[in-house]
Amino acid sequence: AMMSMYATEINDLNMLLPSPYFGRFTFKKYTDGISETIYIGKKILTDTNGNIISYDWRSPICSVYYDYNIGNAEYISDNQVVKGEILGKRQIVIQNSILKSVTEQDALSNDSVLLKLLSENADSRLKTIVATIQKEQNAIIRSPLNRNYIIQGVAGSGKTTVALHKIAYLVYNEAKNIQPSEFMIIGPNNIFLNYISELLPDLDIKGVTQSTYEDLA
């Protein structure tokens, strides 16, 4: 069991090597006036001393990266509101371990950066949007668990992508209360389930049940 756990962790780290983080912001808390520069990636990375190199995009403090421009910002941690100020924000593009661009951001993500990433990732597979989540999408992904939600939109508008990112968020933040095996993705057919299956490991979603409505019935 230990070997399996370490093998999974090594595999996850190897997947992060081509692009260990995609954003950076500096946040100053009003309570103590201390400024902290935070890098954001798909998963948390630490050095050998346990110091955080980059935060998981699903962590509470990273919500300010998606929700606020430079200036006043706040996030909820342990049911408490933490208020402060964003002093700077950058979007970073790293591909195949090579730094491609660093863009100063006032509002995430400006159209040129977003369109560039979309055009470079245009293929037949569903892709993660963690580097370009918009404020409205972030509100859905981080919405409370005790309500039901219907996401409406035309074909190709990102409904499925946002729903899968919400599962990834819940798997991370509700790990003590909900196991991944308790989630179920119900799709219209097996072609659809195959289409989204490659995105699940990329979002750190493992052990989630997938089924068509016909098979479930």
Coordinates of N, CA and C in Angstrom, one line a residue:
A1 N 0.8 -1.2 0.0 CA 0.0 0.0 0.0 C 0.9 1.3 0.0
M2 N 2.0 1.2 0.8 CA 2.9 2.4 0.8 C 3.6 2.6 -0.5
M3 N 4.0 1.5 -1.2 CA 4.6 1.6 -2.5 C 3.7 2.1 -3.5
S4 N 2.4 1.7 -3.4 CA 1.4 2.2 -4.4 C 1.2 3.7 -4.2
M5 N 1.1 4.1 -2.9 CA 0.9 5.5 -2.6 C 2.0 6.4 -3.1
Y6 N 3.3 5.9 -2.9 CA 4.5 6.7 -3.3 C 4.6 6.7 -4.8
A7 N 4.2 5.6 -5.5 CA 4.2 5.5 -6.9 C 3.2 6.5 -7.5
T8 N 2.1 6.7 -6.9 CA 1.1 7.6 -7.4 C 1.6 9.0 -7.2
E9 N 2.2 9.3 -6.0 CA 2.8 10.6 -5.8 C 3.9 11.0 -6.7
I10 N 4.8 10.1 -7.0 CA 5.8 10.3 -8.0 C 5.3 10.6 -9.4
N11 N 4.3 9.8 -9.8 CA 3.6 10.0 -11.1 C 3.0 11.4 -11.1
D12 N 2.3 11.8 -10.0 CA 1.7 13.2 -10.0 C 2.7 14.3 -10.1
L13 N 3.9 14.1 -9.5 CA 4.9 15.1 -9.5 C 5.5 15.2 -11.0
N14 N 5.7 14.0 -11.6 CA 6.2 14.0 -13.0 C 5.3 14.7 -13.9
M15 N 4.0 14.6 -13.7 CA 3.0 15.3 -14.5 C 3.1 16.8 -14.4
L16 N 3.6 17.2 -13.2 CA 3.7 18.7 -12.9 C 5.0 19.3 -13.5
L17 N 6.0 18.5 -13.9 CA 7.2 19.0 -14.4 C 7.1 19.9 -15.6
P18 N 6.3 19.6 -16.6 CA 6.2 20.4 -17.8 C 5.6 21.8 -17.4
S19 N 4.8 21.9 -16.4 CA 4.2 23.2 -16.0 C 3.8 23.2 -14.5
P20 N 4.8 23.5 -13.7 CA 4.6 23.4 -12.2 C 3.7 24.4 -11.7
Y21 N 3.6 25.6 -12.3 CA 2.6 26.6 -11.9 C 2.2 27.5 -13.0
F22 N 1.1 28.2 -12.9 CA 0.6 29.1 -14.0 C 0.3 30.5 -13.6
G23 N 0.4 30.8 -12.3 CA 0.1 32.1 -11.9 C 0.8 32.5 -10.6
R24 N 0.8 33.8 -10.3 CA 1.4 34.3 -9.1 C 0.7 35.6 -8.7
F25 N 0.5 35.8 -7.4 CA 0.0 37.0 -6.9 C 0.6 37.3 -5.5
T26 N 0.6 38.6 -5.2 CA 1.1 39.0 -3.9 C -0.1 39.5 -3.0
F27 N -0.3 38.9 -1.9 CA -1.5 39.2 -1.0 C -1.0 39.7 0.3
K28 N -1.5 40.9 0.7 CA -1.2 41.5 2.0 C -2.4 41.4 2.9
K29 N -2.3 40.7 4.0 CA -3.4 40.6 5.0 C -3.5 41.9 5.8
Y30 N -4.7 42.3 6.0 CA -4.9 43.5 6.8 C -4.7 43.3 8.3
T31 N -4.8 42.0 8.7 CA -4.7 41.7 10.2 C -3.3 41.9 10.7
D32 N -2.3 41.5 9.9 CA -0.9 41.6 10.4 C 0.0 42.5 9.4
G33 N -0.6 42.9 8.3 CA 0.2 43.7 7.3 C 1.3 43.0 6.6
I34 N 1.4 41.6 6.7 CA 2.4 40.9 6.1 C 2.0 40.5 4.7
S35 N 3.0 40.7 3.7 CA 2.7 40.4 2.3 C 3.3 39.1 2.0
E36 N 2.6 38.3 1.2 CA 3.1 36.9 0.8 C 2.9 36.8 -0.7
T37 N 3.9 36.3 -1.3 CA 3.9 36.0 -2.8 C 3.5 34.6 -2.9
I38 N 2.4 34.3 -3.7 CA 1.9 33.0 -3.8 C 1.9 32.5 -5.3
Y39 N 2.5 31.4 -5.5 CA 2.4 30.8 -6.8 C 1.3 29.7 -6.9
I40 N 0.6 29.6 -8.0 CA -0.5 28.7 -8.1 C -0.3 27.6 -9.2
G41 N -0.5 26.4 -8.8 CA -0.4 25.3 -9.8 C -1.5 24.3 -9.6
K42 N -1.4 23.2 -10.3 CA -2.5 22.2 -10.3 C -2.5 21.4 -9.0
K43 N -1.3 21.3 -8.3 CA -1.2 20.6 -7.1 C -0.2 21.4 -6.2
I44 N -0.3 21.1 -4.9 CA 0.7 21.8 -4.0 C 2.1 21.2 -4.2
L45 N 3.1 22.0 -4.2 CA 4.5 21.6 -4.3 C 5.2 22.2 -3.1
T46 N 6.0 21.3 -2.4 CA 6.8 21.8 -1.3 C 8.3 21.4 -1.5
D47 N 9.2 22.1 -0.8 CA 10.6 21.7 -0.9 C 10.9 20.7 0.2
T48 N 12.1 20.3 0.3 CA 12.5 19.2 1.3 C 12.3 19.6 2.7
N49 N 12.1 20.9 3.0 CA 11.9 21.4 4.4 C 10.4 21.6 4.7
G50 N 9.6 21.3 3.7 CA 8.1 21.4 3.9 C 7.6 22.8 3.5
N51 N 8.4 23.7 3.0 CA 8.0 25.0 2.7 C 7.2 24.9 1.3
I52 N 6.1 25.7 1.2 CA 5.3 25.6 0.0 C 6.0 26.4 -1.1
I53 N 6.2 25.7 -2.3 CA 6.7 26.4 -3.5 C 5.5 26.9 -4.3
S54 N 4.5 26.1 -4.5 CA 3.3 26.6 -5.1 C 2.0 25.9 -4.5
Y55 N 0.9 26.7 -4.5 CA -0.3 26.2 -3.8 C -1.2 25.5 -4.9
D56 N -2.0 24.6 -4.4 CA -3.0 24.0 -5.2 C -4.1 25.0 -5.5
W57 N -4.5 25.1 -6.8 CA -5.5 26.1 -7.2 C -6.8 26.0 -6.4
R58 N -7.1 24.8 -5.8 CA -8.3 24.6 -5.1 C -8.3 25.1 -3.6
S59 N -7.1 25.5 -3.1 CA -7.0 26.0 -1.8 C -7.7 27.3 -1.6
P60 N -8.2 27.6 -0.4 CA -9.0 28.8 -0.2 C -8.4 30.1 -0.6
I61 N -7.1 30.3 -0.3 CA -6.5 31.6 -0.6 C -6.3 31.8 -2.1
C62 N -6.3 30.8 -2.9 CA -6.2 30.9 -4.4 C -7.4 31.5 -5.0
S63 N -8.5 31.5 -4.3 CA -9.8 32.0 -4.9 C -9.7 33.5 -5.2
V64 N -8.8 34.2 -4.5 CA -8.7 35.6 -4.8 C -8.0 35.9 -6.1
Y65 N -7.2 34.9 -6.6 CA -6.6 35.1 -7.9 C -7.6 35.1 -9.0
Y66 N -8.7 34.3 -8.8 CA -9.7 34.3 -9.9 C -10.8 35.3 -9.7
D67 N -11.0 35.8 -8.5 CA -12.2 36.6 -8.2 C -11.9 38.1 -8.2
Y68 N -10.6 38.5 -8.0 CA -10.4 40.0 -7.7 C -9.3 40.5 -8.6
N69 N -9.4 41.8 -8.9 CA -8.3 42.5 -9.6 C -7.4 43.1 -8.5
I70 N -6.4 43.8 -8.9 CA -5.5 44.4 -7.9 C -6.2 45.4 -7.1
G71 N -6.1 45.2 -5.8 CA -6.8 46.0 -4.8 C -7.4 45.2 -3.7
N72 N -8.4 45.6 -3.1 CA -9.1 44.9 -1.9 C -9.6 43.5 -2.4
A73 N -9.3 42.5 -1.5 CA -9.8 41.2 -1.8 C -10.0 40.4 -0.5
E74 N -10.7 39.3 -0.6 CA -11.0 38.5 0.6 C -11.3 37.1 0.2
Y75 N -11.0 36.2 1.1 CA -11.4 34.8 0.9 C -11.8 34.2 2.2
I76 N -12.4 33.0 2.2 CA -12.9 32.3 3.4 C -12.0 31.1 3.7
S77 N -11.5 31.1 4.9 CA -10.7 29.9 5.4 C -11.2 29.6 6.8
D78 N -11.5 28.3 6.9 CA -12.0 27.8 8.2 C -13.2 28.6 8.7
N79 N -14.1 28.9 7.8 CA -15.3 29.6 8.1 C -15.1 31.1 8.6
Q80 N -13.9 31.6 8.3 CA -13.6 33.0 8.7 C -13.2 33.7 7.4
V81 N -13.6 35.0 7.4 CA -13.3 35.8 6.2 C -11.9 36.5 6.5
V82 N -11.0 36.3 5.5 CA -9.7 36.9 5.6 C -9.6 38.0 4.6
K83 N -9.4 39.2 5.1 CA -9.4 40.4 4.2 C -8.0 40.9 4.0
G84 N -7.8 41.4 2.8 CA -6.5 42.0 2.5 C -6.5 42.7 1.2
E85 N -5.3 42.8 0.6 CA -5.1 43.5 -0.7 C -4.2 42.8 -1.6
I86 N -4.6 42.7 -2.9 CA -3.7 42.1 -3.9 C -2.8 43.2 -4.4
L87 N -1.5 43.0 -4.3 CA -0.6 44.1 -4.7 C -0.1 43.8 -6.1
G88 N -0.2 42.6 -6.6 CA 0.3 42.4 -8.0 C -0.2 41.0 -8.4
K89 N -0.4 40.8 -9.7 CA -0.9 39.5 -10.2 C -0.3 39.2 -11.6
R90 N 0.2 38.0 -11.8 CA 0.8 37.7 -13.0 C 0.2 36.3 -13.5
Q91 N 0.1 36.2 -14.8 CA -0.2 34.9 -15.5 C 1.0 34.4 -16.1
I92 N 1.4 33.2 -15.8 CA 2.6 32.6 -16.3 C 2.4 31.4 -17.2
V93 N 3.0 31.4 -18.3 CA 2.8 30.2 -19.2 C 4.1 29.5 -19.3
I94 N 4.1 28.2 -18.8 CA 5.2 27.3 -18.9 C 4.8 26.1 -19.7
Q95 N 5.5 25.8 -20.7 CA 5.2 24.6 -21.6 C 6.5 23.8 -21.7
N96 N 6.4 22.4 -21.4 CA 7.5 21.5 -21.5 C 8.7 22.0 -20.8
S97 N 8.4 22.6 -19.6 CA 9.4 23.1 -18.6 C 10.2 24.3 -19.1
I98 N 9.6 25.0 -20.1 CA 10.2 26.2 -20.7 C 9.3 27.4 -20.4
L99 N 9.8 28.4 -19.8 CA 9.0 29.6 -19.6 C 8.7 30.3 -20.9
K100 N 7.4 30.4 -21.2 CA 7.0 31.0 -22.5 C 6.7 32.5 -22.4
S101 N 5.9 32.9 -21.3 CA 5.5 34.2 -21.2 C 5.1 34.5 -19.7
V102 N 5.3 35.8 -19.3 CA 4.8 36.3 -18.0 C 4.0 37.6 -18.3
T103 N 2.8 37.6 -17.9 CA 1.9 38.7 -18.2 C 1.4 39.3 -17.0
E104 N 1.6 40.6 -16.8 CA 1.0 41.3 -15.6 C -0.5 41.4 -15.8
Q105 N -1.2 41.1 -14.8 CA -2.7 41.1 -14.9 C -3.3 42.1 -14.0
D106 N -4.3 42.8 -14.5 CA -5.2 43.6 -13.6 C -6.4 42.8 -13.4
A107 N -7.0 42.4 -14.5 CA -8.2 41.5 -14.4 C -7.7 40.2 -15.1
L108 N -7.9 39.0 -14.4 CA -7.6 37.7 -15.0 C -8.7 37.4 -16.0
S109 N -8.5 36.8 -17.0 CA -7.4 36.6 -17.9 C -7.8 37.6 -19.1
N110 N -6.9 38.4 -19.6 CA -7.3 39.2 -20.7 C -7.4 38.3 -21.9
D111 N -8.2 38.9 -22.9 CA -8.6 38.1 -24.0 C -7.4 37.5 -24.8
S112 N -6.3 38.2 -24.9 CA -5.2 37.8 -25.7 C -4.6 36.6 -25.1
V113 N -4.4 36.6 -23.8 CA -3.8 35.4 -23.1 C -4.7 34.2 -23.2
L114 N -6.0 34.4 -23.0 CA -7.0 33.3 -23.0 C -7.1 32.7 -24.4
L115 N -7.2 33.5 -25.4 CA -7.3 33.0 -26.8 C -6.0 32.3 -27.2
K116 N -4.9 32.8 -26.7 CA -3.6 32.1 -27.0 C -3.6 30.7 -26.5
L117 N -4.0 30.5 -25.2 CA -4.0 29.2 -24.6 C -5.0 28.3 -25.2
L118 N -6.2 28.9 -25.6 CA -7.2 28.0 -26.2 C -6.8 27.5 -27.6
S119 N -6.2 28.4 -28.4 CA -5.7 28.0 -29.7 C -4.6 27.0 -29.7
E120 N -3.7 27.1 -28.7 CA -2.6 26.1 -28.6 C -3.1 24.8 -28.0
N121 N -4.3 24.7 -27.4 CA -4.8 23.5 -26.8 C -5.9 22.9 -27.6
A122 N -6.1 23.4 -28.8 CA -7.3 22.9 -29.6 C -7.0 21.5 -30.2
D123 N -7.6 20.5 -29.5 CA -7.6 19.2 -30.1 C -8.8 18.5 -29.6
S124 N -8.9 17.2 -29.8 CA -10.1 16.4 -29.6 C -10.4 16.1 -28.1
R125 N -9.4 16.4 -27.2 CA -9.6 16.0 -25.8 C -10.0 17.2 -25.0
L126 N -10.8 16.9 -24.0 CA -11.2 17.9 -23.0 C -10.0 18.3 -22.2
K127 N -9.8 19.6 -22.0 CA -8.6 20.1 -21.3 C -9.0 20.9 -20.0
T128 N -8.1 20.9 -19.0 CA -8.3 21.6 -17.8 C -8.2 23.1 -18.1
I129 N -9.0 23.9 -17.3 CA -9.0 25.3 -17.5 C -8.5 26.0 -16.2
V130 N -7.8 25.3 -15.4 CA -7.4 25.9 -14.1 C -6.6 27.2 -14.3
A131 N -5.9 27.4 -15.4 CA -5.1 28.6 -15.6 C -5.9 29.7 -16.1
T132 N -7.1 29.5 -16.5 CA -7.9 30.5 -17.1 C -9.4 30.6 -16.6
I133 N -9.6 30.0 -15.4 CA -10.9 30.1 -14.8 C -11.4 31.5 -14.6
Q134 N -12.6 31.8 -15.1 CA -13.1 33.2 -15.0 C -13.9 33.3 -13.7
K135 N -14.2 34.5 -13.3 CA -14.9 34.8 -12.0 C -16.2 34.0 -11.9
E136 N -17.0 34.1 -13.0 CA -18.3 33.4 -12.9 C -18.2 31.9 -12.8
Q137 N -17.2 31.3 -13.5 CA -16.9 29.9 -13.4 C -16.4 29.5 -12.0
N138 N -15.6 30.4 -11.4 CA -15.0 30.1 -10.1 C -16.2 30.1 -9.1
A139 N -17.2 31.0 -9.3 CA -18.3 31.0 -8.3 C -19.1 29.7 -8.3
I140 N -19.2 29.1 -9.5 CA -19.9 27.8 -9.6 C -19.0 26.7 -9.0
I141 N -17.7 26.7 -9.3 CA -16.8 25.6 -8.8 C -16.7 25.6 -7.3
R142 N -16.6 26.8 -6.7 CA -16.5 26.9 -5.2 C -17.8 27.1 -4.5
S143 N -18.9 26.9 -5.1 CA -20.2 27.1 -4.5 C -20.4 26.1 -3.4
P144 N -21.2 26.4 -2.4 CA -21.5 25.5 -1.2 C -22.0 24.2 -1.7
L145 N -21.7 23.2 -0.9 CA -22.1 21.8 -1.2 C -23.6 21.5 -0.9
N146 N -24.2 22.4 0.0 CA -25.6 22.0 0.5 C -26.7 22.6 -0.4
R147 N -26.4 22.8 -1.7 CA -27.4 23.2 -2.6 C -27.3 22.4 -3.9
N148 N -28.4 22.4 -4.6 CA -28.4 21.8 -5.9 C -28.2 22.8 -7.0
Y149 N -27.5 22.4 -8.1 CA -27.2 23.4 -9.2 C -27.5 22.8 -10.5
I150 N -28.0 23.7 -11.4 CA -28.2 23.4 -12.8 C -27.4 24.4 -13.6
I151 N -26.4 23.9 -14.4 CA -25.6 24.7 -15.3 C -26.2 24.6 -16.7
Q152 N -26.6 25.8 -17.2 CA -27.2 25.8 -18.5 C -26.3 26.5 -19.5
G153 N -26.3 26.1 -20.7 CA -25.5 26.8 -21.8 C -25.6 26.0 -23.1
V154 N -25.1 26.7 -24.1 CA -25.2 26.0 -25.5 C -24.1 25.0 -25.5
A155 N -24.1 24.2 -26.6 CA -23.1 23.1 -26.8 C -21.7 23.8 -26.9
G156 N -20.7 23.3 -26.2 CA -19.4 23.8 -26.3 C -19.1 25.0 -25.4
S157 N -20.1 25.4 -24.5 CA -19.9 26.5 -23.7 C -19.1 26.2 -22.4
G158 N -18.8 25.0 -22.1 CA -18.0 24.6 -21.0 C -18.7 24.1 -19.8
K159 N -19.9 23.7 -20.0 CA -20.7 23.1 -18.8 C -20.1 21.9 -18.2
T160 N -19.7 21.0 -19.0 CA -19.1 19.8 -18.5 C -17.7 20.1 -17.8
T161 N -16.9 20.9 -18.4 CA -15.6 21.3 -17.9 C -15.8 21.9 -16.5
V162 N -16.7 22.8 -16.3 CA -16.9 23.5 -15.0 C -17.4 22.4 -14.0
A163 N -18.3 21.5 -14.4 CA -18.8 20.5 -13.5 C -17.7 19.6 -13.0
L164 N -16.8 19.2 -13.9 CA -15.7 18.4 -13.5 C -14.7 19.1 -12.6
H165 N -14.5 20.4 -12.9 CA -13.6 21.1 -12.0 C -14.2 21.3 -10.6
K166 N -15.6 21.3 -10.5 CA -16.3 21.4 -9.2 C -16.0 20.1 -8.5
I167 N -16.1 19.0 -9.2 CA -15.8 17.7 -8.5 C -14.4 17.7 -7.9
A168 N -13.4 18.2 -8.8 CA -12.0 18.2 -8.3 C -11.9 19.1 -7.1
Y169 N -12.7 20.2 -7.0 CA -12.6 21.1 -5.9 C -13.2 20.4 -4.6
L170 N -14.3 19.7 -4.8 CA -14.9 19.0 -3.7 C -14.1 17.9 -3.2
V171 N -13.5 17.1 -4.1 CA -12.6 16.0 -3.7 C -11.4 16.6 -2.8
Y172 N -11.0 17.8 -3.1 CA -9.8 18.4 -2.4 C -10.3 18.9 -1.1
N173 N -11.4 19.7 -1.1 CA -11.8 20.4 0.1 C -12.7 19.7 1.1
E174 N -13.3 18.6 0.6 CA -14.3 17.8 1.4 C -13.7 16.4 1.6
A175 N -12.4 16.3 1.6 CA -11.8 14.9 1.7 C -12.1 14.2 3.0
K176 N -12.3 15.0 4.1 CA -12.7 14.4 5.3 C -14.1 13.9 5.4
N177 N -15.0 14.4 4.5 CA -16.4 14.1 4.6 C -16.9 13.2 3.4
I178 N -16.2 13.3 2.3 CA -16.7 12.6 1.1 C -15.5 11.9 0.4
Q179 N -15.7 10.7 0.1 CA -14.7 9.9 -0.7 C -15.0 10.0 -2.2
P180 N -13.9 10.0 -3.0 CA -14.1 10.1 -4.4 C -15.1 9.1 -5.0
S181 N -15.1 7.9 -4.4 CA -16.0 6.8 -4.8 C -17.5 7.2 -4.6
E182 N -17.7 8.2 -3.8 CA -19.1 8.6 -3.6 C -19.7 9.5 -4.7
F183 N -18.8 10.0 -5.6 CA -19.2 10.8 -6.7 C -19.6 9.9 -7.8
M184 N -20.6 10.4 -8.6 CA -20.9 9.7 -9.8 C -21.2 10.7 -11.0
I185 N -20.5 10.4 -12.1 CA -20.7 11.2 -13.3 C -21.7 10.4 -14.2
I186 N -22.8 11.0 -14.5 CA -23.8 10.3 -15.4 C -23.8 11.0 -16.7
G187 N -23.4 10.3 -17.8 CA -23.3 10.9 -19.1 C -24.3 10.3 -20.1
P188 N -24.5 10.9 -21.2 CA -25.6 10.5 -22.2 C -25.2 9.2 -22.8
N189 N -23.9 8.9 -23.0 CA -23.4 7.7 -23.7 C -21.9 7.4 -23.3
N190 N -21.4 6.3 -23.7 CA -20.1 5.9 -23.4 C -19.1 6.7 -24.2
I191 N -19.4 7.2 -25.4 CA -18.6 8.1 -26.1 C -18.3 9.4 -25.4
F192 N -19.3 9.9 -24.7 CA -19.1 11.1 -23.9 C -18.2 10.8 -22.7
L193 N -18.4 9.7 -22.1 CA -17.6 9.3 -20.9 C -16.2 9.1 -21.3
N194 N -15.9 8.5 -22.4 CA -14.5 8.4 -22.9 C -13.9 9.7 -23.2
Y195 N -14.7 10.7 -23.7 CA -14.2 12.0 -24.0 C -13.7 12.7 -22.8
I196 N -14.4 12.6 -21.7 CA -14.0 13.3 -20.5 C -13.0 12.5 -19.6
S197 N -12.8 11.3 -19.9 CA -12.1 10.4 -19.0 C -10.6 10.9 -18.9
E198 N -10.0 11.4 -19.9 CA -8.6 11.8 -19.9 C -8.4 13.0 -19.0
L199 N -9.5 13.8 -18.8 CA -9.3 15.0 -18.0 C -9.3 14.7 -16.5
L200 N -10.0 13.6 -16.1 CA -10.1 13.3 -14.7 C -8.8 13.1 -14.0
P201 N -7.8 12.3 -14.5 CA -6.5 12.3 -13.8 C -5.8 13.6 -13.7
D202 N -6.0 14.4 -14.8 CA -5.3 15.7 -14.8 C -5.8 16.6 -13.8
L203 N -7.1 16.4 -13.3 CA -7.7 17.2 -12.3 C -7.5 16.5 -10.9
D204 N -6.8 15.5 -10.8 CA -6.5 14.7 -9.6 C -7.8 14.1 -9.1
I205 N -8.7 13.7 -10.0 CA -9.9 13.0 -9.7 C -9.7 11.5 -10.0
K206 N -9.6 10.7 -8.9 CA -9.4 9.3 -9.0 C -10.5 8.5 -8.3
G207 N -11.0 7.4 -8.9 CA -12.0 6.6 -8.2 C -13.4 7.0 -8.3
V208 N -13.7 8.0 -9.2 CA -15.0 8.5 -9.4 C -15.8 7.6 -10.3
T209 N -17.0 7.2 -10.0 CA -17.8 6.3 -10.8 C -18.3 7.1 -12.0
Q210 N -18.3 6.4 -13.2 CA -18.9 7.0 -14.4 C -19.9 6.0 -15.0
S211 N -21.0 6.5 -15.4 CA -22.1 5.6 -15.9 C -23.0 6.4 -16.8
T212 N -23.6 5.7 -17.8 CA -24.7 6.3 -18.5 C -26.0 6.1 -17.8
Y213 N -27.0 6.9 -18.1 CA -28.3 6.8 -17.4 C -28.9 5.4 -17.7
E214 N -28.7 4.9 -18.9 CA -29.3 3.6 -19.3 C -28.6 2.5 -18.4
D215 N -27.3 2.5 -18.3 CA -26.6 1.5 -17.5 C -27.0 1.6 -16.0
L216 N -27.2 2.8 -15.5 CA -27.6 3.1 -14.1 C -29.0 2.5 -13.8
A217 N -29.9 2.8 -14.8 CA -31.2 2.3 -14.6 C -31.3 0.8 -14.7

